[in-house]
mmCIF file of C-alpha atoms in Angstrom:
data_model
loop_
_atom_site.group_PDB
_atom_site.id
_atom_site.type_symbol
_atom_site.label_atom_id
_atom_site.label_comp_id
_atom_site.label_asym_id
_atom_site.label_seq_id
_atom_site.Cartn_x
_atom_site.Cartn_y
_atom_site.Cartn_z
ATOM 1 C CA UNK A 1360 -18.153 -6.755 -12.584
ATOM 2 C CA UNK A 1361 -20.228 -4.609 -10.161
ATOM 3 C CA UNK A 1362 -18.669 -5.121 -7.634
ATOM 4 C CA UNK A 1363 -15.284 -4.417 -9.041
ATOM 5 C CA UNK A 1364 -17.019 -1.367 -10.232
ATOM 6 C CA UNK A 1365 -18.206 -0.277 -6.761
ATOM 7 C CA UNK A 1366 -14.287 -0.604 -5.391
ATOM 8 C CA UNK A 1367 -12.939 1.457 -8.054
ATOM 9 C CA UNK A 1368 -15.693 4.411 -7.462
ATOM 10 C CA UNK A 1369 -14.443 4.671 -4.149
ATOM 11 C CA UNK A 1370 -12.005 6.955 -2.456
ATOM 12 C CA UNK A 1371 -8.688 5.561 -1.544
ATOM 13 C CA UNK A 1372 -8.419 5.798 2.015
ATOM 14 C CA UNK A 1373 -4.542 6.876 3.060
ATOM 15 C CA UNK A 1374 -3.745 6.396 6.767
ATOM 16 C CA UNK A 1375 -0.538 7.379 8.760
ATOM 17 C CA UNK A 1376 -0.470 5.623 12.300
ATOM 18 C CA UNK A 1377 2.582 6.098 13.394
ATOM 19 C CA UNK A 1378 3.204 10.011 12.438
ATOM 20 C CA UNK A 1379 4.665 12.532 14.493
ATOM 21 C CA UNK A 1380 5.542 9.659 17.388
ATOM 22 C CA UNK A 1381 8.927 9.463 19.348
ATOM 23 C CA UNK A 1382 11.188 6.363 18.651
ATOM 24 C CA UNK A 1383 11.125 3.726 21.034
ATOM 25 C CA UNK A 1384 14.132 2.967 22.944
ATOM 26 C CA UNK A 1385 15.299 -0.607 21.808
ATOM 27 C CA UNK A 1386 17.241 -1.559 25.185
ATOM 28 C CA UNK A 1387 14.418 -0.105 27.159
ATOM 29 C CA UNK A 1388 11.706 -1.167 26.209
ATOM 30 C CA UNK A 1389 10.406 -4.850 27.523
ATOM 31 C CA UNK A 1390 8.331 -7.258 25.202
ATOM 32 C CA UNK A 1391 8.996 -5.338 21.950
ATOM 33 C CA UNK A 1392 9.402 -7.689 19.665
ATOM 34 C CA UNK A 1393 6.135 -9.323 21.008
ATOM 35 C CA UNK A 1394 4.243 -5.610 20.273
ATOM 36 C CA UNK A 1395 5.948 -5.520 16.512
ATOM 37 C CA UNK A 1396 4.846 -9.021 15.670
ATOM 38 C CA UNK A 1397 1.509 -9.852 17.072
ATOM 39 C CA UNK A 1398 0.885 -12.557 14.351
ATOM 40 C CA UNK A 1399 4.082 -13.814 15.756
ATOM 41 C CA UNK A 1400 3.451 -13.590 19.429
ATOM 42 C CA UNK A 1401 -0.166 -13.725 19.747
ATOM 43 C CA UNK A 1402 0.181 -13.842 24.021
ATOM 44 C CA UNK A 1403 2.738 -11.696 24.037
ATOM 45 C CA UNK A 1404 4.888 -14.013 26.259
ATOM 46 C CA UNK A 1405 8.129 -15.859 25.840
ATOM 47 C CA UNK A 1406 10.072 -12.690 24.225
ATOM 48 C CA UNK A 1407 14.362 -12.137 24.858
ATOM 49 C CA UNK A 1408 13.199 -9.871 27.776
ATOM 50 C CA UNK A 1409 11.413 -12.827 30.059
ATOM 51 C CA UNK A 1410 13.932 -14.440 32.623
ATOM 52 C CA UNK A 1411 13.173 -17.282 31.833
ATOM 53 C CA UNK A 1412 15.878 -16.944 28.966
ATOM 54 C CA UNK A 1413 18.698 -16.515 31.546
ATOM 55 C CA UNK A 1414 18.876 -20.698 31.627
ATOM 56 C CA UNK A 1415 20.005 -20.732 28.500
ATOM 57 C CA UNK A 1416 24.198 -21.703 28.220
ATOM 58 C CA UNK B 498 21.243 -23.868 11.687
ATOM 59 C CA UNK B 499 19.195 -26.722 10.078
ATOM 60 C CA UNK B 500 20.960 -28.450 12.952
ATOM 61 C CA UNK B 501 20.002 -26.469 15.489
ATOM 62 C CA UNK B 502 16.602 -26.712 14.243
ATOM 63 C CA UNK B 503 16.759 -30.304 14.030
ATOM 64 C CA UNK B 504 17.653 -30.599 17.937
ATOM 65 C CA UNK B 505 14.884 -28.503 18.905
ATOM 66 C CA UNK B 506 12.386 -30.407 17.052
ATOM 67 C CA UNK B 507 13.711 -34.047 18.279
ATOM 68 C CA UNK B 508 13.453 -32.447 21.693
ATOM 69 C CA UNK B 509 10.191 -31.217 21.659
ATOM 70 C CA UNK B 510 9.432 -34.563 20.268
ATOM 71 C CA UNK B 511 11.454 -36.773 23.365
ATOM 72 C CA UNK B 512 9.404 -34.471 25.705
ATOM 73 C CA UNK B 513 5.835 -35.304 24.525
ATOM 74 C CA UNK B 514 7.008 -38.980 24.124
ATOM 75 C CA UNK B 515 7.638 -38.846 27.440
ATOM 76 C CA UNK B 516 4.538 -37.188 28.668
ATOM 77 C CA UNK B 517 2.877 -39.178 27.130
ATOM 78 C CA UNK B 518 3.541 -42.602 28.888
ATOM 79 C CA UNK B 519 4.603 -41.330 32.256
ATOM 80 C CA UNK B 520 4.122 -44.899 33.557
ATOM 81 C CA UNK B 521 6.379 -46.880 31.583
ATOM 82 C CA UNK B 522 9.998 -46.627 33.092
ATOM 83 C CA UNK B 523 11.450 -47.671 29.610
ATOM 84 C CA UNK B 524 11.324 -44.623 28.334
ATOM 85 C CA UNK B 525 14.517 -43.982 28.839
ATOM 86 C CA UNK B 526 15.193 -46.975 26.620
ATOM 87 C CA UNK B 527 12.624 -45.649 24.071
ATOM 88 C CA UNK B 528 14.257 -42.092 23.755
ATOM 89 C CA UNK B 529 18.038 -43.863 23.460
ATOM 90 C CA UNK B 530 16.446 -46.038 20.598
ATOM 91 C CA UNK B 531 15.319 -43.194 19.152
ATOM 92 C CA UNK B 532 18.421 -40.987 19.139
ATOM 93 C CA UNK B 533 20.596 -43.978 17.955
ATOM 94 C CA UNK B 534 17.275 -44.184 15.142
ATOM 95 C CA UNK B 535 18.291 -40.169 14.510
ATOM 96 C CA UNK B 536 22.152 -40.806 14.543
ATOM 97 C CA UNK B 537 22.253 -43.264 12.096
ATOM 98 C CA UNK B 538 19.335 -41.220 9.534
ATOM 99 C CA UNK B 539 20.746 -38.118 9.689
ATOM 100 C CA UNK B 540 24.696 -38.496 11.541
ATOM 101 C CA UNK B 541 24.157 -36.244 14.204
ATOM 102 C CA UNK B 542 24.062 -36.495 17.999
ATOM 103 C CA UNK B 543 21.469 -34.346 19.906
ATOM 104 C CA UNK B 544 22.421 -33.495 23.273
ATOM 105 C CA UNK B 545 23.265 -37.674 23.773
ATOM 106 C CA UNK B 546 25.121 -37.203 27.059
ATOM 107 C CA UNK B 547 22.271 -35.392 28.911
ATOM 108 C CA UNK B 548 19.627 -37.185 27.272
ATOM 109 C CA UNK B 549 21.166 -40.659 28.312
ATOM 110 C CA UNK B 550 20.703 -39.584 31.462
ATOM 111 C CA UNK B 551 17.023 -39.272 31.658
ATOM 112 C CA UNK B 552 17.310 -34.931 32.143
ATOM 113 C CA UNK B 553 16.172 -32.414 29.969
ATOM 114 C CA UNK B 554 19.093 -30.443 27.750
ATOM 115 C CA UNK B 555 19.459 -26.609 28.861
ATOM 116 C CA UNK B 556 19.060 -25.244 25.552
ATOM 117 C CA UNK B 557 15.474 -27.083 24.278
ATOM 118 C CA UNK B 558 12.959 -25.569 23.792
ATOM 119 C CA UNK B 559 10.688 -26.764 26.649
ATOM 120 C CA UNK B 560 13.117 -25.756 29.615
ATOM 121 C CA UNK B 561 13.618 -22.166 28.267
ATOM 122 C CA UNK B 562 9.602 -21.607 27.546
ATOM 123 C CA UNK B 563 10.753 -20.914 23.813
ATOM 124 C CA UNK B 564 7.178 -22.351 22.636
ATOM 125 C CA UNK B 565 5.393 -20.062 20.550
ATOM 126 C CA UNK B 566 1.664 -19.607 21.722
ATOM 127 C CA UNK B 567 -1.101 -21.382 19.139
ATOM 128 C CA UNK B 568 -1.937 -18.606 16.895
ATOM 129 C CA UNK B 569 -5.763 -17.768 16.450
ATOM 130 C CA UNK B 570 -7.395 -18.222 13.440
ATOM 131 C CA UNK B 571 -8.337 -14.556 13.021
ATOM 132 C CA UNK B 572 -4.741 -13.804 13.350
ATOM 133 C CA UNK B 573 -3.547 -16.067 10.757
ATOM 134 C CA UNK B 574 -5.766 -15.075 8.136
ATOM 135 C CA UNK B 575 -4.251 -11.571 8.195
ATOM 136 C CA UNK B 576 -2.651 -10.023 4.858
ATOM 137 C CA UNK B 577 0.089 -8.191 5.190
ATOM 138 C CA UNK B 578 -0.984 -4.382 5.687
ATOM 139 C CA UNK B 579 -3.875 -5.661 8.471
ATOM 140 C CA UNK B 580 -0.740 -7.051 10.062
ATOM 141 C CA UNK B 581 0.718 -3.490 10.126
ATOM 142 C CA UNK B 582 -2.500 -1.814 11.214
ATOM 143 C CA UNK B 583 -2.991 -4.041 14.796
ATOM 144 C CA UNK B 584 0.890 -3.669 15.353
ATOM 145 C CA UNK B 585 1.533 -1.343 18.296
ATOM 146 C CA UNK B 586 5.158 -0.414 17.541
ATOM 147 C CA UNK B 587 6.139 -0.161 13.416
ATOM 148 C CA UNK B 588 9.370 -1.235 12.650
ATOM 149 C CA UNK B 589 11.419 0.997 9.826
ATOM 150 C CA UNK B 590 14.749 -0.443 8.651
ATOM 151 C CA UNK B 591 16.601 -0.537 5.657
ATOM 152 C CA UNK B 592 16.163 -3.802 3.435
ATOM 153 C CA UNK B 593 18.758 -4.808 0.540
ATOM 154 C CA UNK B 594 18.508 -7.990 -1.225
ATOM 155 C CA UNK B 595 21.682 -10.255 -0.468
ATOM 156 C CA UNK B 596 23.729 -11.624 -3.387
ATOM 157 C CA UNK B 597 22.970 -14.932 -3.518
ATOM 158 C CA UNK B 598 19.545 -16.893 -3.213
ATOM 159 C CA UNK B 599 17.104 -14.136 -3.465
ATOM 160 C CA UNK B 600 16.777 -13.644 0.247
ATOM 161 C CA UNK B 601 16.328 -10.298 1.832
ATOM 162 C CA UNK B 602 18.381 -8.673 4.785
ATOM 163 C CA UNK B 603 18.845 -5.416 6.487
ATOM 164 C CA UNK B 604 21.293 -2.875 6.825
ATOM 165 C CA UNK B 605 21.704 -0.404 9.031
ATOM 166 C CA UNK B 606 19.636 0.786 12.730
ATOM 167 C CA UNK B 607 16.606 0.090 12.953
ATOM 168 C CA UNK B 608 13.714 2.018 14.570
ATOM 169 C CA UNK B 609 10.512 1.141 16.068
ATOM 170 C CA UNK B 610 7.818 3.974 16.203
ATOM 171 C CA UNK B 611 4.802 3.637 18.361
ATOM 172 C CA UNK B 612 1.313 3.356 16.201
ATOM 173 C CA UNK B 613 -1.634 4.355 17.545
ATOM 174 C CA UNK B 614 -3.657 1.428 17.018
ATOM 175 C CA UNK B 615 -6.904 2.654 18.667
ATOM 176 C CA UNK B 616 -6.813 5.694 16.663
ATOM 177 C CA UNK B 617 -6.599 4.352 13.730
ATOM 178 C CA UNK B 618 -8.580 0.948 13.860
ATOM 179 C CA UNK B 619 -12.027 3.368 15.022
ATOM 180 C CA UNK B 620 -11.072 5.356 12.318
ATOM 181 C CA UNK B 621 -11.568 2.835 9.210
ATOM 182 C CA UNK B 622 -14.909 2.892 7.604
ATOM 183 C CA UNK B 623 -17.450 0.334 8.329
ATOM 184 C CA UNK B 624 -19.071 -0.700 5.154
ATOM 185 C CA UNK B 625 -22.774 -2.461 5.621
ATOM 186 C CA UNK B 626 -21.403 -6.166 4.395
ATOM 187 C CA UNK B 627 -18.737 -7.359 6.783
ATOM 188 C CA UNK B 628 -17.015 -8.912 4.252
ATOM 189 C CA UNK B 629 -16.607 -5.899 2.264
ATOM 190 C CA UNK B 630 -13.388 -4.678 1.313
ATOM 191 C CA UNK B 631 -11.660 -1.360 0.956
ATOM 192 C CA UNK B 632 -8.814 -0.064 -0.502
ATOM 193 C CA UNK B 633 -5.896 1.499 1.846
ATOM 194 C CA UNK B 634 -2.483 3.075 1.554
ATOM 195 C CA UNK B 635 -0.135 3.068 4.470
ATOM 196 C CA UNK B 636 1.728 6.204 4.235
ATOM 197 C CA UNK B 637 4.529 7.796 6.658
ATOM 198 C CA UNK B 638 3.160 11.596 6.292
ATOM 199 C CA UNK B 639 -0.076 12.172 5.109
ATOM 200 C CA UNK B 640 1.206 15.051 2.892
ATOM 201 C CA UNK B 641 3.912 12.959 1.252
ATOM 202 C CA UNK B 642 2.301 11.568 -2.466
ATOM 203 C CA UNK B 643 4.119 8.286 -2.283
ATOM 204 C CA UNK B 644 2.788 5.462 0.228
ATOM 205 C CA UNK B 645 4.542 2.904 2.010
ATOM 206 C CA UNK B 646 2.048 0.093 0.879
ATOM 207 C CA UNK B 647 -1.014 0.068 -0.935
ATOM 208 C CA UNK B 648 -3.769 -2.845 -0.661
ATOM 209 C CA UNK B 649 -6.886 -4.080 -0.174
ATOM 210 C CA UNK B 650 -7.981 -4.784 3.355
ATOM 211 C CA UNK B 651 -11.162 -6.061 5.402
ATOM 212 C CA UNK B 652 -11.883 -3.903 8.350
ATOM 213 C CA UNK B 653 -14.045 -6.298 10.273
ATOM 214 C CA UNK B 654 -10.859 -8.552 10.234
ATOM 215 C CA UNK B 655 -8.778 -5.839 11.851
ATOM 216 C CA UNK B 656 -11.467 -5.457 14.175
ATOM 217 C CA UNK B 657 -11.913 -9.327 14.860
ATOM 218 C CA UNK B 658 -8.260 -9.975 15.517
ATOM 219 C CA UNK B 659 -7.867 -6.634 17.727
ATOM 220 C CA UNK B 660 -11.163 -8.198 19.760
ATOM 221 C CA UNK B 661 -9.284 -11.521 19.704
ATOM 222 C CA UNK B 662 -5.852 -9.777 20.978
ATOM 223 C CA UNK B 663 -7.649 -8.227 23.707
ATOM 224 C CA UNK B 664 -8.375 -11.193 25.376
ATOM 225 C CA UNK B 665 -5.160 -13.140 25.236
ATOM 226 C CA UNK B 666 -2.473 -10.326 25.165
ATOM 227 C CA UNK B 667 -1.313 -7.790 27.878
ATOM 228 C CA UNK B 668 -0.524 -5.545 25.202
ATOM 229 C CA UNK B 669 -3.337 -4.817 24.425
ATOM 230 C CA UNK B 670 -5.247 -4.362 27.325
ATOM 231 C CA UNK B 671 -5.431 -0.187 27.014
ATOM 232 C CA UNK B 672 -7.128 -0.487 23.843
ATOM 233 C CA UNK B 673 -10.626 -0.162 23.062
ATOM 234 C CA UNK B 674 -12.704 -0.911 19.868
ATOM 235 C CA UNK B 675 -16.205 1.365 19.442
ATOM 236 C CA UNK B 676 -18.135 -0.950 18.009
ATOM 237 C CA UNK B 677 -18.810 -4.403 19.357
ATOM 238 C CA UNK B 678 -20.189 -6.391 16.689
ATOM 239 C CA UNK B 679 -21.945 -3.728 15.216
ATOM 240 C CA UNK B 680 -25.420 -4.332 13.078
ATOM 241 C CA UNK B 681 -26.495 -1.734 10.689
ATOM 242 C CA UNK B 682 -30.186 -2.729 10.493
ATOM 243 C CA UNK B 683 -30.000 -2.095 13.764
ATOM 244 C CA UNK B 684 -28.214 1.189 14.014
ATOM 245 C CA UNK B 685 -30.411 2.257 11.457
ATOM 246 C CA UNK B 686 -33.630 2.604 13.361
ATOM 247 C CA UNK B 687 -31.387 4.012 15.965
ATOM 248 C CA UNK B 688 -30.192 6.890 14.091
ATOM 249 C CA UNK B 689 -33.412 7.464 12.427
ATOM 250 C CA UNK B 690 -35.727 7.731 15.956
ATOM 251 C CA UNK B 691 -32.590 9.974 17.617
ATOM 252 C CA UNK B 692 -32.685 12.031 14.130
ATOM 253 C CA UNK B 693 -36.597 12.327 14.424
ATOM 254 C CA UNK B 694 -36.281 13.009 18.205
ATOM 255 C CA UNK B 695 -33.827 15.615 17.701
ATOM 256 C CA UNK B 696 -35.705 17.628 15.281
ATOM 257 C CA UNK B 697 -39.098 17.587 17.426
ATOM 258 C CA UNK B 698 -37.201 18.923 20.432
ATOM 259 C CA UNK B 699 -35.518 21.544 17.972
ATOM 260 C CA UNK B 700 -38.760 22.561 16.503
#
């Protein structure tokens, strides 16, 4: 019960990271899914933009 | 799909059999066992022709370096707003809720903003216990009264898998975390001696 007491005394933190920032461009842009999705693509690697995708038929 | 998804798997599965025992030359004979083993369970042919032949099919997963990396355990243990807060671009679309089956799509453009990670990872307070938690809203303005999400999260966990990120992702090579395994009892004697010094050169 403390503890649950101790979160509820304290101030709600509210953050905005991404405020005031430009789009950007989707066709531009290399790697982005890799940069949206870290859990996803933890080495960043392997994303649509590498050329190693071009083998594929 | 669940086709698809089947051929990738039996791939990825041919390939390791095959690394596996490099010296045996039957293993061509083992891997057309096992697809006429997979076309009589489940009445579908993956990639036969090409596989017959001993080569590798152009669209597994192996030849095209589809493999997803192994994912840290830091990483995985992630909710979902910690997820937000060590992503480098945000991504806003509009979601609906198709008709049938309770899955969720998206309508519309969508638009990825760039987050300023650093910023805002040095910015979260660092409670004494590591395991503490605090509780957060993700907002879009600050002066807006609604938030986008609102949860509990862990700093030391966004700092762990941010520490974690640095060292196997290029992404994140520009950013830098203040404190490096930081230790209150520590800090605390620090503060207090560059307090007390302070105040003797002041007086």
């Amino acid at each position: 019960m403390t503890i649950l007491n101790v979160i509820q005394e304290q101030n709600i933190i509210s953050i905005v990271s991404a405020e005031k920032n430009c789009p950007a461009s989707l066709l531009r842009e290399k790697g982005l899914e890799a940069k949206v999705f870290p859990h996803l693509f933890p080495d960043g690697k392997n994303t649509y933009d590498d050329n190693t995708r071009d083998q594929i038929k | 799909m669940k086709q698809i998804l089947m051929t990738f798997f039996l791939l990825s599965t041919l390939k390791t059999i095959r690394r596996m025992s490099p010296i045996i030359d039957e293993t061509r004979i083992h891997t057309r066992s096992f697809i006429n083993s997979m076309i009589d369970q489940f009445g579908f042919d993956p990639c036969h022709r090409v596989l017959s032949k001993g080569n590798i099919p152009t669209r597994s997963v192996l030849l095209n370096n589809l493999i997803g990396g192994k994912l840290p355990d830091e990483i995985r243990i992630l909710n979902d707003l910690e997820r937000h807060l060590i992503a480098i671009r945000l991504p806003f679309m509009k979601m609906i809720s198709l008709p049938k089956g309770g899955q969720k799509g998206f309508k519309g453009p969508v638009v990825f903003v760039p987050s300023e990670v650093q910023n805002t990872v040095n910015s979260l307070p660092r409670p004494p216990n590591k395991s503490a938690v605090i509780r957060l809203k993700l907002k879009r303005n600050l002066n807006y009264r609604g938030w986008y999400k609102y949860q509990m999260i862990c700093p030391d966990r966004a700092h762990d898998a941010l520490r974690i990120l640095q060292k196997i992702n290029q992404n994140y090579n520009e950013i830098e975390i203040d404190d490096d395994n930081y230790d209150y009892f520590q800090w605390d004697e620090h503060l207090i001696n560059f307090t007390n010094a302070d105040c003797n050169d002041g007086w």
